[in-house]
Amino acid sequence: MKAKATLKQIALEFGVSISTVSKALSDSPEISEATKIKIREYAALQNYKPNSIAKNLKNQRTNTIGVIIPNILNPFFAKVFSGIEKKALEKGYNVITGISNESFLKEKEIMDMLNSGTIDGFIVSVAEETQSLKESKHFKDIMNSGTPIVMFDRVSEAINCDKVIVDDFDSAFDATQYLIKLGSKKIAVLSTIDNLSVGHLRYEGYVKALKENNLVLNEELVVLEKDTEVFDNKLQDLMSNHKLDAVFALDEHASTMAMKFAYKNEIKIPEELNVIGFADGVWSKRLTPSLTTVSQHAPEIGEKAAELLIDKLNSKDEFYQPQTVEIKTELRHRESTRKL
Amino acid sequence: MKAKATLKQIALEFGVSISTVSKALSDSPEISEATKIKIREYAALQNYKPNSIAKNLKNQRTNTIGVIIPNILNPFFAKVFSGIEKKALEKGYNVITGISNESFLKEKEIMDMLNSGTIDGFIVSVAEETQSLKESKHFKDIMNSGTPIVMFDRVSEAINCDKVIVDDFDSAFDATQYLIKLGSKKIAVLSTIDNLSVGHLRYEGYVKALKENNLVLNEELVVLEKDTEVFDNKLQDLMSNHKLDAVFALDEHASTMAMKFAYKNEIKIPEELNVIGFADGVWSKRLTPSLTTVSQHAPEIGEKAAELLIDKLNSKDEFYQPQTVEIKTELRHRESTRKL
DNA sequence: GTGAAAGCGCTAACAC
DNA sequence: GTGTTAGCGCTTTCAC
């Protein structure tokens, strides 16, 4: 492997100065056509690429976004991520990724590590542990150091920054409402994520829909349980002891488990039981029957978050007012609910 | 927001030189305890963090790995990715991510873009288009420029670099063998990924297992079709016209579709039909019945790839011999196959 | 025990 | 039309 082409090396080659080469390559009118041509040809031949680290150091910006995600195996986050990546590439930004694995400490460490000139700004979805501990100082510190943050989905109330969220409350309300319209009266609500801001909002939406339709909230039909094994047991009990006519599942585990138990107990979906679940992956379509879902437009969330961040990075405005963008969900009707 | 702490700023504060500060902070024995203490205290107070870009420029390395993945929504890649990220963090590396979206051009562009000092090395799983076009020059160019590449899963024969692969051929052979042991004679093989190196190897493994067991290869039981809609139609035809006793699915789409059609045609799994599929996500467990899978140990693949790359980056050895590591798969017995 | 200086690769203001 | 210079923030060698 030969020495990498640099301005210096090229300058030496032609016996000119470094700045001449730099200007020639950036097509400056100061340089004669002849010089430009020979230098550019040589550079192309040598496959010269300006060292972006040096450029970054000079410019005091890296054109890189740090994305902190709780769990890349969750298809929602994977989809948001691909939206971010797409928009970033479009705008000439790189994406550097950290996975907090729902741990507060890891979230903090990764962010501190990256906040040392490596990235220009962050896009974050807050780790579960961070939310339950109500931690937010690390975010504040980072923003005080001059690094902007955009949060999505799981956001921190205590932080005043750009946010992209889903209308969890309203969409849960609408979905429940829809189940009621289908004639369902015994609607179970199932969740393994009630400790998350978004999870709890969804539950509240369910509660409100019941109230507005004068249905009593029966605690026995409510399973909010983080531990999936315990959840499965509780769900099994619920489904053996109650003849439900609908299930509203607030996450993917809950919806698939509900369908599994229905199958085992020979309860027909959707004839005897309507099922709606929050879901984003390709799996809701593949299930048998396919699942009616509240879809969160995950890629759009990612694109919007990237856009907000990049706009902020490119604006010189000191008094930029943070905004919160709400992305509307959509009820995707499939086979697990009856027709109206 | 106040000016960010730098060596220069701290030096000014105490009326000492930049190098004194630098040495004090790196605990050099040249500096007196008193000076060290006061400088360190001040630095901590100011939340000083060395600018990593400057350090990178100086060191001519970035401690960053570029990971190029065809599709982050595929749980296999998501899992490999999390393995890479984990190992990288452990070893003090950052991960910068590009998604090729199965496109040759995007793969090439992203890699060229990152190969300008931004990253020290690549971990790549080759895009589908790159494989079908048999492109490899862009990889060669990058390696010639001195940037090491580690490939995983979908590797390029033409490139002599470190590789981490799955024993696709053998595991498909074993899985088919297992179906035969269960007494299956009419074993369909289903794949939407036969254009991928790994996909085709799996098919070959199936073929060999049939041969060794003196079963004829019935072309009618073979559905290799990239387009998922066309695939679904062909599969439906197959399952209506043949009484299969087993299905070997080479990807997730194929396995779930087989189960869907079995359900619709009231074919009992596993009593009448044994199903084995290649799968990595959490979904094989959630399906009803849960799916017996060939599991690829995706996180280990990622960790191994990261390890190989980082070892290479840290070694000075010019005559490093590229190695190919094979990760063994495992047959995970669940409810979609009968007991032996 | 501390400081000066060079240099990583690049840009840009300012000579000539 | 081309070159000189300073500087981005840091490390490191060498001098005092």
XYZ file of C-alpha atoms (C1' of nucleotides) in Angstrom:
712
model
C 0.000 0.000 0.000
C 1.412 3.302 -1.074
C 1.301 6.498 0.952
C -2.099 8.096 0.904
C -2.453 11.125 -1.303
C -2.487 14.413 0.628
C -2.292 18.006 -0.451
C 1.274 18.043 0.709
C 2.248 15.006 -1.278
C 0.648 16.349 -4.444
C 2.271 19.751 -3.933
C 5.638 18.081 -3.646
C 5.001 16.109 -6.807
C 4.486 19.256 -8.852
C 6.818 21.526 -6.971
C 4.002 23.902 -6.067
C 2.633 24.998 -2.740
C -0.022 23.262 -0.719
C -2.462 26.105 -1.100
C -2.142 26.008 -4.858
C -3.165 22.413 -4.816
C -6.004 23.095 -2.412
C -7.288 25.903 -4.582
C -6.887 23.955 -7.789
C -8.936 21.110 -6.397
C -11.656 23.408 -5.162
C -11.741 25.029 -8.586
C -10.709 28.465 -7.401
C -10.634 31.144 -10.127
C -7.262 32.234 -8.784
C -5.566 29.249 -10.377
C -4.721 28.878 -14.075
C -6.596 26.332 -16.094
C -3.425 24.484 -17.009
C -2.410 23.966 -13.390
C -5.908 23.022 -12.371
C -6.125 20.370 -15.043
C -2.854 18.667 -14.352
C -3.413 18.714 -10.610
C -6.936 17.425 -10.870
C -5.902 14.656 -13.198
C -3.138 13.576 -10.908
C -5.436 13.731 -7.893
C -8.039 11.586 -9.624
C -5.365 9.134 -10.632
C -4.074 8.912 -7.086
C -7.630 8.658 -5.849
C -7.107 11.640 -3.606
C -9.753 12.235 -0.954
C -9.573 15.154 1.421
C -9.083 13.881 4.938
C -12.368 14.558 6.634
C -10.884 14.531 10.104
C -8.612 17.428 9.228
C -11.502 19.238 7.633
C -13.640 18.613 10.677
C -10.985 19.962 12.976
C -10.701 23.045 10.872
C -14.421 23.613 10.519
C -15.252 22.732 14.095
C -18.011 20.452 12.911
C -18.141 16.855 11.894
C -21.303 16.490 9.854
C -22.059 13.512 12.001
C -25.156 12.795 14.051
C -25.118 10.610 17.130
C -28.162 8.372 17.397
C -28.916 6.762 20.748
C -31.444 3.988 20.658
C -32.630 1.763 23.506
C -32.862 -1.439 21.496
C -32.190 -2.031 17.837
C -34.024 -5.369 17.877
C -37.295 -3.584 18.384
C -38.540 -3.067 14.836
C -39.965 0.315 15.751
C -36.512 1.637 16.553
C -34.960 -0.132 13.594
C -37.449 1.604 11.334
C -36.958 5.005 12.915
C -33.250 4.480 12.587
C -33.482 3.729 8.899
C -35.479 6.940 8.481
C -32.778 8.902 10.259
C -30.036 7.285 8.238
C -31.796 7.993 4.970
C -32.415 11.667 5.687
C -28.917 12.129 7.097
C -27.242 10.672 4.034
C -29.396 12.872 1.851
C -28.138 15.936 3.707
C -24.533 14.808 3.742
C -24.394 13.667 7.337
C -23.029 10.479 8.803
C -24.729 8.587 11.558
C -22.881 7.203 14.512
C -24.845 4.778 16.589
C -25.056 3.898 20.226
C -27.350 1.357 21.791
C -28.229 2.113 25.374
C -29.818 -1.273 25.921
C -32.339 0.488 28.159
C -29.564 1.266 30.644
C -29.210 4.753 32.085
C -25.500 4.394 32.655
C -24.776 3.148 29.182
C -26.852 5.947 27.707
C -24.923 8.506 29.691
C -21.524 6.994 28.933
C -22.077 6.706 25.213
C -23.365 10.223 24.977
C -20.505 11.661 27.008
C -18.025 9.765 24.902
C -19.468 11.057 21.660
C -19.855 14.573 22.964
C -16.200 15.400 22.508
C -16.176 16.755 19.026
C -17.164 13.450 17.476
C -20.711 14.448 16.679
C -22.534 17.711 16.047
C -25.802 16.718 17.668
C -27.860 13.894 19.094
C -31.070 12.109 18.261
C -32.209 10.148 21.294
C -34.979 7.900 22.443
C -34.700 7.713 26.204
C -33.745 4.429 27.873
C -36.322 2.765 30.063
C -34.112 2.979 33.127
C -33.529 6.666 32.541
C -37.275 7.191 32.432
C -38.032 5.204 35.544
C -35.214 6.889 37.476
C -36.410 10.226 36.119
C -32.840 11.134 35.202
C -32.257 14.099 32.955
C -29.154 15.881 34.150
C -26.935 14.197 31.575
C -29.136 15.573 28.815
C -29.007 19.056 30.321
C -25.231 18.927 30.617
C -24.879 17.967 27.003
C -27.184 20.709 25.833
C -25.334 23.215 27.993
C -22.115 22.184 26.322
C -23.662 23.418 23.090
C -24.680 20.123 21.556
C -28.305 20.073 20.413
C -30.545 17.103 21.154
C -33.670 15.939 19.390
C -35.740 13.353 21.240
C -38.243 11.008 19.688
C -40.942 8.680 20.969
C -39.700 8.335 24.512
C -39.019 11.905 25.474
C -38.011 13.571 28.699
C -40.490 16.097 30.088
C -37.735 17.849 31.977
C -35.774 18.717 28.858
C -36.714 21.586 26.626
C -35.571 20.415 23.211
C -36.979 19.495 19.832
C -39.158 16.423 20.048
C -40.887 14.094 17.636
C -43.648 12.115 19.225
C -46.536 9.908 18.398
C -50.034 10.836 19.535
C -50.081 7.802 21.796
C -52.936 8.973 23.926
C -55.205 9.854 21.037
C -54.397 6.819 18.975
C -55.094 4.503 21.905
C -58.319 6.373 22.465
C -59.291 5.975 18.820
C -58.381 2.311 18.693
C -60.418 1.555 21.811
C -63.262 3.601 20.449
C -63.132 1.510 17.311
C -63.333 -1.711 19.304
C -66.363 -0.350 21.113
C -67.989 0.546 17.805
C -67.529 -3.045 16.748
C -69.776 -3.906 19.652
C -67.102 -5.058 22.094
C -67.928 -4.616 25.756
C -65.321 -6.674 27.549
C -62.139 -5.156 26.221
C -58.940 -6.301 27.895
C -55.931 -4.008 27.808
C -52.519 -5.659 27.801
C -49.128 -4.032 28.195
C -45.578 -4.908 29.116
C -44.456 -1.296 28.777
C -46.511 0.644 31.292
C -43.324 1.960 32.860
C -42.557 3.863 29.673
C -44.007 7.286 29.033
C -45.522 6.136 25.759
C -46.882 2.951 27.282
C -48.673 4.727 30.044
C -50.168 7.303 27.682
C -51.646 4.494 25.661
C -53.241 3.038 28.746
C -54.721 6.415 29.623
C -56.197 6.652 26.143
C -57.904 3.318 26.685
C -59.299 4.440 30.025
C -60.684 7.644 28.579
C -62.373 5.836 25.705
C -64.139 3.517 28.129
C -65.319 6.448 30.225
C -66.624 8.433 27.301
C -68.631 5.418 26.240
C -69.957 4.790 29.727
C -68.219 1.478 30.086
C -66.884 0.599 33.517
C -63.177 0.069 33.832
C -62.884 -3.493 35.069
C -59.503 -3.909 36.770
C -59.609 -7.614 36.066
C -59.321 -6.936 32.365
C -56.174 -4.875 32.822
C -52.780 -6.566 32.615
C -49.886 -4.154 33.006
C -46.826 -6.223 33.707
C -43.257 -5.601 32.654
C -41.913 -9.108 33.219
C -42.923 -11.106 30.166
C -43.152 -14.430 31.982
C -45.342 -13.061 34.698
C -47.292 -11.263 32.019
C -47.889 -14.483 30.121
C -49.230 -16.174 33.239
C -51.528 -13.322 34.106
C -52.791 -13.216 30.550
C -53.460 -16.925 30.552
C -55.472 -16.588 33.748
C -57.386 -13.675 32.337
C -58.282 -15.476 29.144
C -59.357 -18.658 30.881
C -61.539 -16.883 33.424
C -63.169 -14.249 31.291
C -64.980 -14.403 28.022
C -63.434 -11.337 26.390
C -64.766 -9.902 23.188
C -61.785 -7.694 22.413
C -58.133 -7.242 23.244
C -56.205 -4.025 22.980
C -52.484 -4.780 23.113
C -50.083 -1.920 23.751
C -46.967 -3.657 22.468
C -45.952 -6.503 20.185
C -45.372 -9.072 22.867
C -48.833 -8.492 24.262
C -50.586 -8.748 20.911
C -48.915 -11.960 19.819
C -49.397 -13.617 23.175
C -53.071 -12.739 23.124
C -53.370 -14.378 19.730
C -51.448 -17.413 20.903
C -53.729 -18.004 23.871
C -56.810 -17.402 21.763
C -55.600 -20.091 19.375
C -54.860 -22.510 22.191
C -58.259 -21.929 23.763
C -59.917 -22.230 20.374
C -61.286 -18.733 20.486
C -61.877 -17.539 16.937
C -60.317 -14.255 15.838
C -62.024 -12.029 14.808
C -65.413 -13.774 15.068
C -65.323 -14.105 18.852
C -62.451 -11.806 19.689
C -61.285 -8.564 18.077
C -57.603 -7.808 18.471
C -55.805 -4.529 17.896
C -52.149 -4.039 18.713
C -49.433 -1.425 18.512
C -46.902 -2.792 16.033
C -44.500 -1.713 13.347
C -42.668 -4.644 11.909
C -43.497 -6.777 8.947
C -44.818 -9.423 11.319
C -48.288 -8.103 11.866
C -48.958 -8.888 8.218
C -47.477 -12.358 8.465
C -49.413 -13.484 11.508
C -52.420 -15.734 11.063
C -54.799 -14.008 11.098
C -52.916 -10.854 10.231
C -53.084 -8.255 12.959
C -54.982 -4.984 12.889
C -52.454 -2.483 14.152
C -51.884 1.033 15.262
C -49.026 1.938 12.961
C -46.666 4.650 14.075
C -45.057 5.714 10.819
C -41.671 4.996 12.260
C -39.573 5.974 9.227
C -41.252 9.369 9.099
C -40.462 9.885 12.761
C -36.809 9.257 12.008
C -36.767 11.529 9.003
C -38.470 14.320 10.880
C -36.071 14.017 13.806
C -33.073 14.151 11.484
C -34.540 17.119 9.699
C -35.125 19.039 12.916
C -31.602 18.365 14.085
C -29.914 19.246 10.832
C -31.970 22.412 10.480
C -30.912 23.403 13.938
C -27.266 22.666 13.195
C -27.413 24.775 10.073
C -29.210 27.680 11.657
C -27.248 30.375 13.399
C -30.252 31.435 15.404
C -29.347 31.624 19.067
C -32.940 32.005 20.117
C -34.313 29.038 18.300
C -37.526 27.888 19.931
C -37.664 24.111 20.421
C -40.682 22.546 18.832
C -42.574 19.335 19.358
C -43.792 17.582 16.246
C -46.545 15.042 16.534
C -46.725 12.296 13.945
C -50.188 10.899 13.459
C -50.725 7.175 13.744
C -52.929 5.155 11.520
C -55.220 2.224 12.222
C -54.333 -0.494 9.722
C -57.295 -2.786 9.345
C -56.354 -6.414 8.832
C -57.886 -9.759 9.673
C -57.906 -9.633 13.465
C -60.885 -7.277 13.676
C -64.349 -7.665 12.240
C -65.623 -5.301 9.563
C -67.749 -2.457 10.824
C -23.262 28.481 26.654
C -19.697 29.279 27.617
C -16.634 28.557 25.504
C -15.687 24.918 25.560
C -12.714 24.055 27.721
C -9.553 23.390 25.728
C -5.950 22.953 26.727
C -5.300 26.454 25.511
C -8.069 27.955 27.579
C -6.943 26.152 30.715
C -3.329 27.135 30.097
C -4.375 30.753 29.844
C -6.366 30.480 33.052
C -3.304 29.421 35.035
C -0.680 31.310 33.058
C 1.121 28.097 32.154
C 1.861 26.557 28.786
C -0.356 24.250 26.811
C 2.051 21.378 27.125
C 2.066 21.685 30.895
C -1.665 21.310 30.958
C -1.561 18.406 28.561
C 1.017 16.630 30.670
C -0.747 17.385 33.921
C -3.944 15.886 32.625
C -2.204 12.775 31.365
C -0.536 12.418 34.737
C 2.999 12.810 33.431
C 5.737 12.415 36.089
C 7.357 15.547 34.703
C 4.775 17.740 36.379
C 4.652 18.627 40.089
C 1.867 17.242 42.183
C 0.644 20.684 43.114
C 0.236 21.783 39.509
C -1.375 18.509 38.533
C -3.926 18.767 41.280
C -5.021 22.299 40.598
C -5.183 21.743 36.863
C -7.090 18.531 37.195
C -9.551 20.062 39.591
C -10.183 22.951 37.290
C -10.532 20.664 34.294
C -13.048 18.514 36.098
C -14.955 21.597 37.150
C -15.044 22.890 33.601
C -15.978 19.453 32.412
C -12.999 19.395 30.086
C -12.976 16.677 27.453
C -10.139 16.294 25.007
C -11.375 16.971 21.499
C -11.334 13.607 19.860
C -11.162 15.011 16.363
C -7.885 16.725 17.153
C -6.625 13.576 18.797
C -7.663 11.532 15.795
C -5.888 13.858 13.416
C -2.763 13.621 15.472
C -2.908 9.866 15.871
C -3.997 9.158 12.321
C -6.720 6.911 13.566
C -10.265 7.464 14.656
C -11.152 4.459 16.756
C -14.265 4.195 14.692
C -15.569 1.235 12.733
C -17.776 1.603 9.688
C -20.530 -0.992 9.541
C -22.312 -1.507 6.232
C -25.502 -3.493 6.449
C -27.980 -4.321 3.688
C -31.107 -3.942 5.765
C -31.487 -3.084 9.414
C -35.095 -4.293 9.494
C -33.932 -7.851 9.028
C -33.556 -9.087 12.600
C -30.511 -11.114 11.650
C -28.610 -7.968 10.743
C -30.018 -6.083 13.682
C -28.696 -8.794 15.971
C -25.304 -8.942 14.300
C -25.150 -5.204 14.551
C -25.841 -5.223 18.256
C -23.018 -7.745 18.655
C -20.653 -5.466 16.781
C -21.712 -2.450 18.758
C -21.265 -4.246 22.046
C -17.766 -5.515 21.284
C -16.721 -2.197 19.779
C -17.792 -0.228 22.832
C -15.955 -2.702 25.016
C -12.767 -2.057 23.080
C -13.218 1.702 22.971
C -14.418 1.965 19.405
C -17.344 3.855 17.969
C -19.573 2.455 15.288
C -20.653 4.471 12.314
C -23.453 2.947 10.351
C -24.430 2.810 6.729
C -27.385 0.978 5.278
C -26.879 -0.100 1.693
C -30.500 -1.064 1.257
C -29.293 -3.912 -0.952
C -28.062 -1.378 -3.515
C -24.608 -1.677 -5.042
C -24.292 2.033 -5.692
C -25.317 3.028 -2.218
C -22.910 0.519 -0.740
C -20.083 1.921 -2.818
C -20.947 5.544 -2.126
C -21.255 5.131 1.609
C -18.001 3.235 1.809
C -16.117 5.747 -0.319
C -17.493 8.558 1.750
C -16.415 6.988 5.012
C -13.050 5.952 3.645
C -11.567 9.395 4.038
C -10.164 9.225 7.491
C -13.566 8.920 9.115
C -13.190 5.263 9.973
C -10.294 2.888 10.570
C -11.895 -0.180 9.052
C -15.082 -1.721 7.737
C -17.390 -4.539 8.684
C -19.577 -5.369 5.712
C -22.327 -7.723 4.685
C -22.534 -7.479 0.927
C -25.636 -5.990 -0.701
C -27.796 -8.287 -2.796
C -27.253 -6.209 -5.911
C -23.503 -6.295 -5.430
C -23.661 -10.062 -5.233
C -25.824 -10.518 -8.281
C -23.692 -8.087 -10.313
C -20.588 -9.841 -8.982
C -19.062 -6.471 -8.164
C -15.972 -6.377 -5.997
C -13.686 -3.672 -7.311
C -14.885 -1.122 -4.773
C -13.859 -3.475 -1.988
C -10.451 -4.012 -3.553
C -9.896 -0.289 -3.942
C -10.717 0.306 -0.319
C -8.396 -2.424 0.856
C -5.643 -1.099 -1.392
C -6.047 2.278 0.221
C -5.032 0.607 3.449
C -8.432 0.235 5.080
C -9.101 -3.299 6.297
C -12.437 -4.970 5.683
C -14.107 -7.808 7.544
C -17.067 -9.410 5.805
C -19.793 -11.437 7.459
C -22.585 -13.693 6.301
C -22.781 -12.485 2.723
C -19.172 -12.477 1.673
C -17.419 -11.847 -1.605
C -15.416 -14.769 -2.975
C -13.233 -12.412 -4.964
C -11.964 -10.576 -1.923
C -9.258 -11.947 0.279
C -10.138 -10.553 3.672
C -11.221 -11.705 7.113
C -14.627 -13.290 7.020
C -17.166 -14.525 9.520
C -19.637 -16.925 8.031
C -22.308 -19.358 9.005
C -22.036 -22.985 7.944
C -25.087 -22.534 5.744
C -24.471 -25.609 3.667
C -23.938 -27.940 6.601
C -26.743 -26.550 8.694
C -29.203 -26.891 5.822
C -27.951 -30.413 5.305
C -28.429 -31.222 8.981
C -31.873 -29.669 9.167
C -33.042 -31.594 6.110
C -31.503 -34.743 7.512
C -33.472 -34.179 10.676
C -36.724 -33.844 8.754
C -35.959 -37.102 7.002
C -35.283 -38.791 10.323
C -38.722 -37.666 11.440
C -40.038 -39.779 8.608
C -40.735 -37.008 6.126
C -40.529 -37.973 2.473
C -42.131 -35.093 0.654
C -40.052 -32.186 1.871
C -40.647 -28.867 0.154
C -37.856 -26.310 0.117
C -38.872 -22.658 0.079
C -36.681 -19.627 -0.435
C -36.946 -16.002 -1.433
C -33.186 -15.541 -1.193
C -31.680 -17.938 -3.684
C -29.860 -15.075 -5.370
C -27.794 -14.584 -2.224
C -24.661 -16.608 -1.634
C -25.983 -17.824 1.699
C -29.384 -18.644 0.274
C -28.018 -20.785 -2.471
C -25.698 -22.650 -0.124
C -28.691 -23.582 1.989
C -30.466 -24.946 -1.013
C -27.424 -27.016 -1.924
C -27.367 -28.442 1.576
C -30.958 -29.535 1.150
C -30.169 -31.185 -2.183
C -27.247 -33.082 -0.771
C -29.257 -34.381 2.178
C -31.907 -35.751 -0.154
C -29.271 -37.482 -2.268
C -27.483 -39.061 0.644
C -30.784 -40.471 1.813
C -31.718 -41.740 -1.627
C -34.677 -39.435 -1.970
C -35.366 -38.035 -5.408
C -35.245 -34.297 -5.815
C -38.736 -33.395 -6.976
C -38.560 -30.040 -8.754
C -42.209 -29.463 -7.986
C -41.421 -29.215 -4.292
C -38.846 -26.504 -4.864
C -39.913 -22.858 -4.714
C -37.040 -20.448 -5.238
C -38.546 -17.079 -5.970
C -37.287 -13.651 -5.028
C -40.489 -11.711 -5.549
C -42.560 -12.304 -2.437
C -45.930 -11.960 -4.168
C -45.027 -14.417 -6.870
C -43.549 -16.606 -4.181
C -46.781 -16.571 -2.194
C -48.747 -17.655 -5.249
C -46.383 -20.449 -6.117
C -46.409 -21.630 -2.541
C -50.184 -21.630 -2.431
C -50.283 -23.732 -5.590
C -47.725 -26.112 -4.197
C -49.596 -26.606 -0.957
C -52.948 -27.116 -2.602
C -51.649 -29.627 -5.120
C -49.290 -31.686 -2.996
C -49.681 -33.367 0.308
C -46.366 -32.354 1.857
C -45.104 -33.860 5.056
C -42.411 -31.310 5.718
C -41.330 -27.808 4.799
C -37.818 -26.474 4.947
C -37.895 -22.691 4.733
C -34.679 -20.847 3.986
C -35.792 -17.438 5.206
C -38.360 -15.892 7.510
C -40.840 -14.917 4.882
C -40.931 -18.455 3.563
C -41.415 -20.065 6.961
C -44.252 -17.822 8.070
C -46.036 -18.074 4.763
C -45.835 -21.845 4.883
C -47.422 -21.775 8.320
C -50.085 -19.349 7.174
C -51.149 -21.558 4.267
C -51.050 -24.658 6.434
C -53.411 -22.952 8.836
C -55.753 -21.858 6.059
C -55.817 -25.329 4.556
C -56.327 -26.848 7.996
C -53.117 -28.808 7.860
C -51.974 -29.534 11.394
C -48.446 -28.559 12.369
C -46.532 -30.629 13.391
C -48.848 -33.636 13.255
C -49.226 -33.581 9.484
C -46.497 -31.167 8.532
C -43.065 -30.580 10.046
C -41.692 -27.087 9.566
C -38.138 -25.900 10.020
C -37.016 -22.417 9.104
C -33.943 -20.191 9.196
C -34.788 -17.421 11.634
C -33.236 -15.181 14.226
C -35.765 -12.838 15.695
C -37.925 -13.210 18.731
C -40.836 -14.066 16.438
C -40.175 -17.736 15.942
C -40.997 -18.174 19.619
C -44.136 -16.109 19.396
C -45.661 -17.886 16.432
C -48.392 -20.442 17.003
C -47.129 -23.095 16.980
C -43.678 -21.780 17.745
C -41.200 -22.452 14.958
C -38.317 -24.898 15.035
C -35.422 -22.886 13.656
C -31.893 -22.987 12.451
C -30.452 -20.273 14.657
C -27.386 -18.471 13.415
C -25.987 -17.007 16.622
C -26.128 -13.572 15.088
C -24.730 -11.625 18.049
C -21.674 -13.883 18.141
C -21.112 -13.275 14.457
C -21.067 -9.547 15.127
C -18.769 -9.856 18.087
C -16.360 -12.059 16.192
C -16.299 -9.711 13.221
C -15.587 -6.736 15.465
C -12.880 -8.681 17.224
C -11.166 -9.670 13.990
C -11.225 -6.101 12.731
C -9.989 -4.534 15.930
C -7.235 -7.116 16.270
C -6.137 -6.332 12.761
C -6.203 -2.593 13.450
C -4.090 -3.062 16.532
C -1.585 -5.375 14.935
C 1.398 -3.983 13.111
C 1.852 -7.149 11.170
C 2.109 -6.368 7.455
C 1.845 -10.007 6.499
C -1.302 -10.766 8.380
C -3.062 -13.751 6.849
C -6.803 -13.204 6.441
C -8.854 -15.854 8.152
C -12.365 -17.163 7.739
C -14.215 -17.977 10.916
C -17.207 -20.247 10.754
C -19.887 -19.868 13.398
C -21.862 -23.020 14.003
C -25.610 -22.891 13.810
C -27.947 -24.652 16.129
C -31.239 -26.405 15.551
C -33.705 -24.997 18.064
C -36.479 -27.496 18.572
C -39.866 -25.906 19.129
C -43.453 -26.828 18.395
C -43.436 -26.976 14.602
C -41.641 -30.316 14.419
C -42.603 -33.644 15.951
C -40.429 -35.244 18.617
C -38.033 -37.865 17.367
C 9.329 21.100 36.696
C 8.019 23.831 32.776
C 7.833 25.603 28.117
C 8.701 26.060 23.100
C 8.005 24.131 18.841
C 6.750 21.011 15.295
C 3.292 18.628 13.005
C -1.178 15.778 11.923
C -4.121 17.709 6.841
C -6.741 21.189 5.712
C -8.569 26.136 4.866
C -8.430 30.981 4.111
C -6.801 35.629 4.740
C -3.306 37.968 3.007
C 0.890 38.771 0.658
C 3.608 39.231 -3.681
C -1.505 33.093 -10.675
C 0.999 31.380 -6.804
C 2.919 31.302 -2.171
C 3.167 32.349 2.854
C 1.200 32.079 7.100
C -1.636 31.146 10.878
C -4.545 28.185 13.155
C -8.131 24.256 14.344
C -6.711 21.082 19.485
C -3.770 17.861 20.625
C 0.732 15.102 21.487
C 5.461 14.693 21.950
C 10.313 15.700 21.557
C 13.622 18.480 23.050
C 15.428 22.471 25.400
C 15.933 25.205 29.490
